[in-house]
mmCIF file of C-alpha atoms in Angstrom:
data_model
loop_
_atom_site.group_PDB
_atom_site.id
_atom_site.type_symbol
_atom_site.label_atom_id
_atom_site.label_comp_id
_atom_site.label_asym_id
_atom_site.label_seq_id
_atom_site.Cartn_x
_atom_site.Cartn_y
_atom_site.Cartn_z
ATOM 1 C CA MET A 13 0.529 -42.177 15.130
ATOM 2 C CA TYR A 14 1.890 -41.048 18.462
ATOM 3 C CA ASN A 15 0.885 -38.459 21.070
ATOM 4 C CA VAL A 16 2.871 -35.426 22.186
ATOM 5 C CA LYS A 17 2.410 -32.636 24.691
ATOM 6 C CA ALA A 18 1.377 -29.256 23.295
ATOM 7 C CA TYR A 19 -0.209 -25.926 24.127
ATOM 8 C CA SER A 20 -3.456 -25.132 22.348
ATOM 9 C CA ALA A 21 -6.363 -22.714 22.405
ATOM 10 C CA THR A 22 -9.950 -23.942 22.107
ATOM 11 C CA SER A 23 -11.582 -20.633 21.117
ATOM 12 C CA ALA A 24 -10.766 -17.038 20.215
ATOM 13 C CA THR A 25 -11.187 -15.987 23.840
ATOM 14 C CA ALA A 26 -9.629 -19.021 25.553
ATOM 15 C CA PRO A 27 -6.056 -18.895 26.855
ATOM 16 C CA LEU A 28 -3.457 -21.271 25.504
ATOM 17 C CA ALA A 29 -3.311 -24.291 27.802
ATOM 18 C CA SER A 30 -1.712 -27.709 28.131
ATOM 19 C CA ASP A 31 -3.014 -30.328 25.715
ATOM 20 C CA THR A 32 -2.114 -33.605 24.014
ATOM 21 C CA ILE A 33 -2.103 -33.899 20.227
ATOM 22 C CA ALA A 34 -1.379 -36.639 17.716
ATOM 23 C CA ARG A 35 1.500 -36.667 15.255
ATOM 24 C CA ARG A 36 1.731 -38.952 12.238
ATOM 25 C CA ASP A 37 4.141 -41.853 12.021
ATOM 26 C CA LEU A 38 7.044 -41.291 9.671
ATOM 27 C CA THR A 39 6.653 -41.960 5.978
ATOM 28 C CA GLU A 40 9.784 -42.730 3.986
ATOM 29 C CA ASN A 41 10.334 -39.020 3.236
ATOM 30 C CA ASP A 42 9.687 -37.646 6.721
ATOM 31 C CA VAL A 43 11.906 -36.174 9.417
ATOM 32 C CA GLN A 44 10.894 -36.311 13.090
ATOM 33 C CA ILE A 45 12.171 -33.380 15.142
ATOM 34 C CA GLU A 46 12.303 -32.851 18.894
ATOM 35 C CA ILE A 47 11.408 -29.178 19.258
ATOM 36 C CA LEU A 48 13.881 -27.262 21.421
ATOM 37 C CA PHE A 49 12.774 -23.664 20.829
ATOM 38 C CA CYS A 50 9.789 -22.078 19.117
ATOM 39 C CA GLY A 51 9.479 -18.364 18.392
ATOM 40 C CA ILE A 52 6.306 -16.387 18.932
ATOM 41 C CA CYS A 53 5.183 -14.496 15.837
ATOM 42 C CA HIS A 54 2.524 -11.783 15.838
ATOM 43 C CA SER A 55 0.594 -13.938 13.383
ATOM 44 C CA ASP A 56 0.334 -16.593 16.120
ATOM 45 C CA LEU A 57 -1.621 -14.105 18.193
ATOM 46 C CA HIS A 58 -3.837 -13.099 15.250
ATOM 47 C CA MET A 59 -4.613 -16.732 14.446
ATOM 48 C CA VAL A 60 -5.282 -17.788 18.030
ATOM 49 C CA ARG A 61 -7.728 -14.886 18.392
ATOM 50 C CA ASN A 62 -9.283 -15.462 14.952
ATOM 51 C CA GLU A 63 -8.499 -11.915 13.820
ATOM 52 C CA TRP A 64 -7.843 -12.678 10.144
ATOM 53 C CA THR A 65 -11.198 -12.972 8.383
ATOM 54 C CA GLY A 66 -9.577 -14.284 5.209
ATOM 55 C CA MET A 67 -8.006 -17.177 7.117
ATOM 56 C CA PRO A 68 -10.511 -18.381 9.728
ATOM 57 C CA THR A 69 -9.119 -20.309 12.656
ATOM 58 C CA VAL A 70 -10.031 -23.931 13.257
ATOM 59 C CA TYR A 71 -10.002 -24.908 16.936
ATOM 60 C CA PRO A 72 -8.249 -26.318 18.776
ATOM 61 C CA ILE A 73 -5.229 -24.477 17.398
ATOM 62 C CA VAL A 74 -1.580 -25.212 18.198
ATOM 63 C CA PRO A 75 0.421 -22.215 16.913
ATOM 64 C CA GLY A 76 4.114 -21.893 16.156
ATOM 65 C CA HIS A 77 5.991 -21.685 12.845
ATOM 66 C CA GLU A 78 9.463 -20.668 14.042
ATOM 67 C CA ILE A 79 10.734 -24.093 15.016
ATOM 68 C CA VAL A 80 14.259 -25.195 15.901
ATOM 69 C CA GLY A 81 15.102 -28.642 17.172
ATOM 70 C CA ARG A 82 17.073 -31.856 16.859
ATOM 71 C CA VAL A 83 16.320 -34.704 14.487
ATOM 72 C CA THR A 84 15.291 -37.840 16.366
ATOM 73 C CA GLN A 85 14.342 -40.140 13.490
ATOM 74 C CA VAL A 86 14.217 -40.125 9.679
ATOM 75 C CA GLY A 87 12.325 -42.083 7.045
ATOM 76 C CA SER A 88 14.033 -44.656 4.847
ATOM 77 C CA ALA A 89 14.300 -42.353 1.814
ATOM 78 C CA VAL A 90 15.622 -39.294 3.656
ATOM 79 C CA THR A 91 19.096 -38.269 2.491
ATOM 80 C CA LYS A 92 19.727 -34.779 3.883
ATOM 81 C CA PHE A 93 19.258 -35.420 7.602
ATOM 82 C CA LYS A 94 20.156 -37.986 10.222
ATOM 83 C CA ALA A 95 19.347 -38.411 13.888
ATOM 84 C CA GLY A 96 21.164 -35.819 15.980
ATOM 85 C CA ASP A 97 21.225 -33.066 13.346
ATOM 86 C CA LEU A 98 20.019 -29.569 14.166
ATOM 87 C CA ALA A 99 17.014 -28.677 12.044
ATOM 88 C CA GLY A 100 14.481 -25.916 11.523
ATOM 89 C CA VAL A 101 10.918 -25.662 10.229
ATOM 90 C CA GLY A 102 9.306 -22.407 9.143
ATOM 91 C CA CYS A 103 5.871 -21.297 8.012
ATOM 92 C CA MET A 104 5.124 -24.121 5.566
ATOM 93 C CA VAL A 105 5.410 -27.893 5.672
ATOM 94 C CA GLU A 106 4.206 -29.044 2.225
ATOM 95 C CA SER A 107 3.338 -27.861 -1.279
ATOM 96 C CA ASP A 108 2.267 -29.657 -4.425
ATOM 97 C CA GLY A 109 5.773 -29.534 -5.922
ATOM 98 C CA SER A 110 4.417 -29.459 -9.461
ATOM 99 C CA CYS A 111 2.986 -25.972 -10.004
ATOM 100 C CA PRO A 112 5.007 -23.215 -11.725
ATOM 101 C CA GLN A 113 5.627 -21.524 -8.369
ATOM 102 C CA CYS A 114 7.112 -24.645 -6.788
ATOM 103 C CA LYS A 115 9.204 -25.427 -9.860
ATOM 104 C CA ALA A 116 10.634 -21.901 -9.699
ATOM 105 C CA GLY A 117 11.532 -22.275 -6.008
ATOM 106 C CA PHE A 118 8.680 -20.109 -4.740
ATOM 107 C CA GLU A 119 6.829 -22.688 -2.661
ATOM 108 C CA GLN A 120 5.405 -19.874 -0.521
ATOM 109 C CA PHE A 121 3.149 -18.924 -3.445
ATOM 110 C CA CYS A 122 1.950 -22.467 -4.206
ATOM 111 C CA PRO A 123 -1.868 -22.567 -4.539
ATOM 112 C CA ASN A 124 -1.840 -25.870 -2.644
ATOM 113 C CA LEU A 125 0.456 -24.805 0.173
ATOM 114 C CA THR A 126 0.196 -26.514 3.572
ATOM 115 C CA LEU A 127 1.001 -24.135 6.400
ATOM 116 C CA THR A 128 2.691 -25.357 9.551
ATOM 117 C CA TYR A 129 -0.501 -24.872 11.536
ATOM 118 C CA ASN A 130 -4.205 -24.250 10.890
ATOM 119 C CA SER A 131 -3.946 -25.727 7.406
ATOM 120 C CA THR A 132 -5.595 -28.849 5.980
ATOM 121 C CA ASP A 133 -3.632 -31.915 7.082
ATOM 122 C CA LYS A 134 -3.715 -34.336 4.151
ATOM 123 C CA HIS A 135 -2.074 -37.100 6.193
ATOM 124 C CA MET A 136 -4.251 -37.214 9.295
ATOM 125 C CA GLY A 137 -7.304 -35.139 8.446
ATOM 126 C CA GLY A 138 -8.279 -32.052 10.366
ATOM 127 C CA VAL A 139 -5.686 -29.299 10.499
ATOM 128 C CA THR A 140 -1.936 -29.109 10.993
ATOM 129 C CA TYR A 141 -0.524 -28.348 14.431
ATOM 130 C CA GLY A 142 2.469 -26.085 14.997
ATOM 131 C CA GLY A 143 5.546 -25.783 17.129
ATOM 132 C CA TYR A 144 4.134 -25.166 20.596
ATOM 133 C CA SER A 145 4.656 -28.891 21.133
ATOM 134 C CA ASP A 146 7.209 -31.578 21.978
ATOM 135 C CA SER A 147 7.913 -32.747 18.448
ATOM 136 C CA ILE A 148 6.827 -32.522 14.831
ATOM 137 C CA VAL A 149 7.012 -34.682 11.697
ATOM 138 C CA VAL A 150 7.748 -32.863 8.444
ATOM 139 C CA ASP A 151 8.561 -33.847 4.869
ATOM 140 C CA GLU A 152 12.321 -33.622 4.277
ATOM 141 C CA ARG A 153 11.821 -31.012 1.541
ATOM 142 C CA PHE A 154 10.610 -28.513 4.122
ATOM 143 C CA VAL A 155 13.216 -29.136 6.804
ATOM 144 C CA LEU A 156 16.146 -26.710 7.007
ATOM 145 C CA ARG A 157 19.729 -27.102 8.176
ATOM 146 C CA VAL A 158 20.636 -24.921 11.157
ATOM 147 C CA PRO A 159 24.213 -23.565 11.339
ATOM 148 C CA PRO A 160 25.827 -25.106 14.421
ATOM 149 C CA ASN A 161 27.570 -21.896 15.518
ATOM 150 C CA LEU A 162 24.354 -19.990 16.213
ATOM 151 C CA GLU A 163 22.525 -19.776 19.553
ATOM 152 C CA LEU A 164 19.321 -21.752 19.074
ATOM 153 C CA PRO A 165 16.863 -19.466 20.947
ATOM 154 C CA GLY A 166 17.717 -16.651 18.534
ATOM 155 C CA VAL A 167 17.639 -18.912 15.477
ATOM 156 C CA ALA A 168 13.946 -19.757 15.855
ATOM 157 C CA PRO A 169 12.625 -16.317 14.738
ATOM 158 C CA LEU A 170 14.865 -16.453 11.668
ATOM 159 C CA LEU A 171 12.406 -19.003 10.247
ATOM 160 C CA CYS A 172 9.816 -16.222 9.891
ATOM 161 C CA ALA A 173 11.128 -12.745 10.748
ATOM 162 C CA GLY A 174 14.516 -13.567 9.245
ATOM 163 C CA ILE A 175 13.315 -14.800 5.869
ATOM 164 C CA THR A 176 10.519 -12.201 5.693
ATOM 165 C CA THR A 177 13.135 -9.437 5.720
ATOM 166 C CA TYR A 178 15.956 -11.259 3.916
ATOM 167 C CA SER A 179 13.870 -12.158 0.851
ATOM 168 C CA PRO A 180 12.991 -8.594 -0.270
ATOM 169 C CA LEU A 181 16.472 -7.321 0.570
ATOM 170 C CA ARG A 182 17.913 -9.951 -1.772
ATOM 171 C CA HIS A 183 15.223 -9.559 -4.431
ATOM 172 C CA TRP A 184 15.787 -5.809 -4.741
ATOM 173 C CA GLY A 185 19.558 -6.151 -4.915
ATOM 174 C CA VAL A 186 20.731 -4.786 -1.590
ATOM 175 C CA THR A 187 24.516 -4.934 -1.598
ATOM 176 C CA GLU A 188 27.508 -2.906 -0.499
ATOM 177 C CA GLY A 189 27.090 0.772 -1.315
ATOM 178 C CA LYS A 190 23.287 0.769 -1.424
ATOM 179 C CA LYS A 191 21.310 3.133 0.802
ATOM 180 C CA VAL A 192 18.587 1.227 2.625
ATOM 181 C CA GLY A 193 15.851 2.444 4.930
ATOM 182 C CA VAL A 194 14.058 0.331 7.523
ATOM 183 C CA VAL A 195 10.735 1.702 8.738
ATOM 184 C CA GLY A 196 9.936 0.519 12.252
ATOM 185 C CA LEU A 197 12.184 -1.188 14.786
ATOM 186 C CA GLY A 198 10.248 -4.194 16.037
ATOM 187 C CA GLY A 199 10.496 -7.933 15.471
ATOM 188 C CA LEU A 200 10.808 -7.558 11.689
ATOM 189 C CA GLY A 201 12.608 -4.220 11.656
ATOM 190 C CA HIS A 202 15.450 -5.278 13.918
ATOM 191 C CA MET A 203 16.143 -8.240 11.624
ATOM 192 C CA GLY A 204 16.035 -5.961 8.573
ATOM 193 C CA VAL A 205 18.674 -3.733 10.151
ATOM 194 C CA LYS A 206 20.988 -6.627 11.014
ATOM 195 C CA LEU A 207 20.707 -8.236 7.579
ATOM 196 C CA ALA A 208 21.028 -5.034 5.524
ATOM 197 C CA HIS A 209 24.075 -4.053 7.586
ATOM 198 C CA ALA A 210 25.671 -7.462 6.976
ATOM 199 C CA MET A 211 25.007 -7.048 3.233
ATOM 200 C CA GLY A 212 27.134 -3.901 3.305
ATOM 201 C CA ALA A 213 24.378 -1.309 2.904
ATOM 202 C CA HIS A 214 24.232 2.120 4.503
ATOM 203 C CA VAL A 215 21.272 1.581 6.821
ATOM 204 C CA VAL A 216 18.892 4.277 8.028
ATOM 205 C CA VAL A 217 16.201 3.432 10.585
ATOM 206 C CA PHE A 218 12.950 5.399 10.641
ATOM 207 C CA THR A 219 11.141 5.396 13.963
ATOM 208 C CA THR A 220 8.582 7.491 15.807
ATOM 209 C CA SER A 221 10.366 6.745 19.112
ATOM 210 C CA PRO A 222 13.502 8.801 19.936
ATOM 211 C CA ASP A 223 14.339 6.330 22.706
ATOM 212 C CA LYS A 224 14.986 3.626 20.079
ATOM 213 C CA LYS A 225 17.918 5.502 18.539
ATOM 214 C CA GLU A 226 20.617 3.915 20.690
ATOM 215 C CA ASP A 227 19.280 0.414 20.067
ATOM 216 C CA ALA A 228 19.031 0.990 16.317
ATOM 217 C CA LEU A 229 22.690 2.004 16.193
ATOM 218 C CA ARG A 230 23.637 -1.038 18.286
ATOM 219 C CA LEU A 231 21.853 -3.322 15.831
ATOM 220 C CA GLY A 232 23.803 -1.924 12.875
ATOM 221 C CA ALA A 233 22.078 1.256 11.705
ATOM 222 C CA ASP A 234 24.301 4.046 10.410
ATOM 223 C CA GLU A 235 21.661 6.730 10.986
ATOM 224 C CA VAL A 236 18.353 7.075 12.785
ATOM 225 C CA VAL A 237 15.598 9.414 11.618
ATOM 226 C CA ILE A 238 12.654 10.414 13.795
ATOM 227 C CA SER A 239 9.924 10.145 11.188
ATOM 228 C CA ARG A 240 7.699 12.779 12.792
ATOM 229 C CA ASN A 241 10.444 15.370 12.220
ATOM 230 C CA SER A 242 9.820 16.788 8.739
ATOM 231 C CA ASP A 243 13.242 18.446 8.579
ATOM 232 C CA GLU A 244 15.005 15.153 9.255
ATOM 233 C CA MET A 245 12.882 13.438 6.613
ATOM 234 C CA GLU A 246 13.503 16.160 4.034
ATOM 235 C CA LYS A 247 17.280 15.741 4.357
ATOM 236 C CA HIS A 248 16.926 12.259 2.835
ATOM 237 C CA ALA A 249 14.552 13.129 -0.009
ATOM 238 C CA GLY A 250 15.245 11.265 -3.259
ATOM 239 C CA SER A 251 18.219 9.316 -1.913
ATOM 240 C CA PHE A 252 17.214 5.721 -1.059
ATOM 241 C CA ASP A 253 17.738 2.701 -3.279
ATOM 242 C CA PHE A 254 15.428 0.562 -1.170
ATOM 243 C CA ILE A 255 13.162 0.929 1.859
ATOM 244 C CA LEU A 256 11.808 -1.977 3.882
ATOM 245 C CA ASP A 257 8.523 -1.013 5.545
ATOM 246 C CA THR A 258 7.782 -3.245 8.537
ATOM 247 C CA VAL A 259 4.986 -1.168 10.106
ATOM 248 C CA SER A 260 1.579 -2.778 10.591
ATOM 249 C CA ALA A 261 -0.180 0.394 11.776
ATOM 250 C CA LYS A 262 -1.628 3.196 9.671
ATOM 251 C CA HIS A 263 1.095 5.543 8.360
ATOM 252 C CA ASP A 264 1.808 7.887 5.466
ATOM 253 C CA ILE A 265 3.456 5.740 2.805
ATOM 254 C CA ASN A 266 3.899 8.755 0.502
ATOM 255 C CA ALA A 267 6.338 10.322 2.961
ATOM 256 C CA TYR A 268 8.612 7.324 2.370
ATOM 257 C CA LEU A 269 7.990 7.029 -1.373
ATOM 258 C CA ASN A 270 9.308 10.584 -1.689
ATOM 259 C CA LEU A 271 12.579 9.475 -0.106
ATOM 260 C CA LEU A 272 13.314 7.034 -2.931
ATOM 261 C CA ALA A 273 15.859 7.741 -5.630
ATOM 262 C CA ARG A 274 15.037 7.091 -9.282
ATOM 263 C CA ASP A 275 13.914 3.470 -9.701
ATOM 264 C CA GLY A 276 13.896 3.010 -5.934
ATOM 265 C CA ASN A 277 11.523 0.579 -4.299
ATOM 266 C CA ILE A 278 9.584 0.283 -1.057
ATOM 267 C CA THR A 279 8.550 -3.223 -0.043
ATOM 268 C CA LEU A 280 5.827 -3.758 2.523
ATOM 269 C CA VAL A 281 6.292 -6.636 4.947
ATOM 270 C CA GLY A 282 4.039 -5.139 7.604
ATOM 271 C CA ALA A 283 0.299 -5.507 7.068
ATOM 272 C CA PRO A 284 -1.743 -2.449 8.133
ATOM 273 C CA PRO A 285 -5.400 -3.372 8.721
ATOM 274 C CA LYS A 286 -6.690 -0.604 6.409
ATOM 275 C CA PRO A 287 -5.526 0.285 2.871
ATOM 276 C CA LEU A 288 -2.693 2.784 2.538
ATOM 277 C CA GLU A 289 -3.387 5.861 0.427
ATOM 278 C CA VAL A 290 -0.839 6.180 -2.380
ATOM 279 C CA THR A 291 -0.691 9.306 -4.524
ATOM 280 C CA ALA A 292 0.177 8.666 -8.150
ATOM 281 C CA PHE A 293 2.823 11.392 -8.262
ATOM 282 C CA SER A 294 4.757 9.733 -5.440
ATOM 283 C CA LEU A 295 5.361 6.864 -7.879
ATOM 284 C CA ILE A 296 5.482 8.730 -11.185
ATOM 285 C CA MET A 297 8.157 11.207 -10.145
ATOM 286 C CA GLY A 298 11.234 9.025 -10.304
ATOM 287 C CA ARG A 299 9.764 5.787 -11.648
ATOM 288 C CA ARG A 300 9.472 4.542 -8.088
ATOM 289 C CA SER A 301 7.727 1.332 -7.144
ATOM 290 C CA LEU A 302 5.782 -0.071 -4.209
ATOM 291 C CA SER A 303 5.600 -3.820 -3.648
ATOM 292 C CA GLY A 304 4.952 -6.442 -1.018
ATOM 293 C CA SER A 305 6.623 -9.637 0.149
ATOM 294 C CA ASN A 306 5.839 -12.396 2.623
ATOM 295 C CA ILE A 307 8.381 -15.141 3.353
ATOM 296 C CA GLY A 308 10.673 -16.974 0.918
ATOM 297 C CA GLY A 309 10.989 -20.355 -0.724
ATOM 298 C CA ILE A 310 12.844 -23.228 0.889
ATOM 299 C CA ALA A 311 16.090 -22.667 -1.042
ATOM 300 C CA GLU A 312 16.110 -18.971 -0.172
ATOM 301 C CA THR A 313 15.316 -19.716 3.474
ATOM 302 C CA GLN A 314 18.291 -22.064 3.604
ATOM 303 C CA GLU A 315 20.399 -19.358 1.953
ATOM 304 C CA MET A 316 19.274 -16.947 4.671
ATOM 305 C CA LEU A 317 20.214 -19.362 7.454
ATOM 306 C CA ASP A 318 23.628 -19.949 5.892
ATOM 307 C CA PHE A 319 24.125 -16.185 5.554
ATOM 308 C CA CYS A 320 23.214 -15.733 9.219
ATOM 309 C CA GLY A 321 25.632 -18.499 10.143
ATOM 310 C CA GLU A 322 28.417 -16.821 8.172
ATOM 311 C CA HIS A 323 27.748 -13.417 9.787
ATOM 312 C CA ASN A 324 26.751 -14.720 13.230
ATOM 313 C CA ILE A 325 23.279 -13.181 13.041
ATOM 314 C CA THR A 326 20.385 -14.222 15.254
ATOM 315 C CA ALA A 327 17.263 -12.465 16.468
ATOM 316 C CA ASP A 328 17.340 -10.588 19.763
ATOM 317 C CA VAL A 329 15.075 -12.705 21.938
ATOM 318 C CA GLU A 330 13.597 -12.983 25.383
ATOM 319 C CA VAL A 331 13.442 -16.676 26.289
ATOM 320 C CA ILE A 332 10.341 -17.744 28.191
ATOM 321 C CA PRO A 333 8.859 -21.019 29.462
ATOM 322 C CA ILE A 334 5.689 -22.209 27.745
ATOM 323 C CA GLN A 335 3.764 -21.476 30.941
ATOM 324 C CA LYS A 336 4.224 -17.731 30.292
ATOM 325 C CA VAL A 337 2.924 -17.791 26.724
ATOM 326 C CA ASN A 338 -0.373 -16.040 27.518
ATOM 327 C CA GLU A 339 1.481 -13.291 29.355
ATOM 328 C CA ALA A 340 3.802 -12.997 26.351
ATOM 329 C CA TYR A 341 0.799 -12.532 24.040
ATOM 330 C CA GLU A 342 -0.470 -9.641 26.163
ATOM 331 C CA ARG A 343 2.982 -8.059 26.118
ATOM 332 C CA LEU A 344 3.178 -8.576 22.359
ATOM 333 C CA VAL A 345 0.033 -6.495 21.903
ATOM 334 C CA LYS A 346 1.797 -3.675 23.790
ATOM 335 C CA SER A 347 5.074 -4.153 21.829
ATOM 336 C CA ASP A 348 6.701 -4.943 25.166
ATOM 337 C CA VAL A 349 9.529 -7.170 23.929
ATOM 338 C CA LYS A 350 12.994 -6.675 22.434
ATOM 339 C CA TYR A 351 12.518 -8.033 19.901
ATOM 340 C CA ARG A 352 10.990 -11.518 19.786
ATOM 341 C CA PHE A 353 9.886 -14.126 22.304
ATOM 342 C CA SER A 354 11.439 -17.584 22.046
ATOM 343 C CA ILE A 355 9.835 -20.426 23.983
ATOM 344 C CA ASP A 356 12.140 -22.921 25.674
ATOM 345 C CA MET A 357 10.177 -26.070 24.879
ATOM 346 C CA ALA A 358 11.972 -28.050 27.596
ATOM 347 C CA SER A 359 9.502 -26.304 29.908
ATOM 348 C CA LEU A 360 6.705 -28.347 28.330
ATOM 349 C CA LYS A 361 8.051 -31.518 29.935
ATOM 350 C CA SER A 362 6.838 -30.337 33.348
ATOM 351 C CA GLU A 363 3.200 -30.181 32.185
#
């Protein structure tokens, strides 16, 4: 066991502040990583403030599941990594490896999943601590290779926002010639646009904000629709193969279901706090479907990183020192960031 610097919160109302936490010594299958950058996800804010009743927060909490760093040490049985390699860690750090989900490559659905933070730590007791820290020790199976050509600050959010959007795009067969909609242009939406564009799709962004049009086109959208304009919406009726809905606020899902072509699908990756009202005829007329998705398995996450390396895709980030994390949380509530925060963990050394 060894100690590292970190930032933690001690209650739902306490700010994140400097702390010291313990990390486990390496087992034969472990990889030790010096954390260079850690993205800020909206779920970090929800967890720190104990806003998810189904997943109560255990304090102190060290958030962070968008981790990019450099390998400093490996266990004796590790074969995929060596000291000096670039590596990433996403939302999960262990699963049972034996359930049907794990065997199928869907570790994210394992009933015995260990999340990167605020999850039962079977090695040290208590809960797991995340990436707002100097270093982390993770089982080799859950460590990812980072393409060396990508800028590391923008790679960090790929470990959550990237895979959250890539997985449904791949699952629903987005390829060249498909017409794809992206609802919302935030942290998830901007990644959906970049990835769908790189897959060769015709990409249409739906937004309530006319001032986002220029940015949407810059990110790779072919068209931008102001969703409050019924005439603009009607022009696209019955024409989409797939729509990725990234909005976490209340909205009319039927307006988007009616834009789907026969056998088209909408996948929710945003999580509105109240149930969405779905009319049966929005689904029946055209054999349309509505589904949800969270992240992806380890193999698919590696596939996503390799795809991003091939197409030179990273998240648009604002890099901040750890000392500004509480300010970043307040700005996140106001959607005052384009499009993700990435913490330069070198700033932790001055604490």
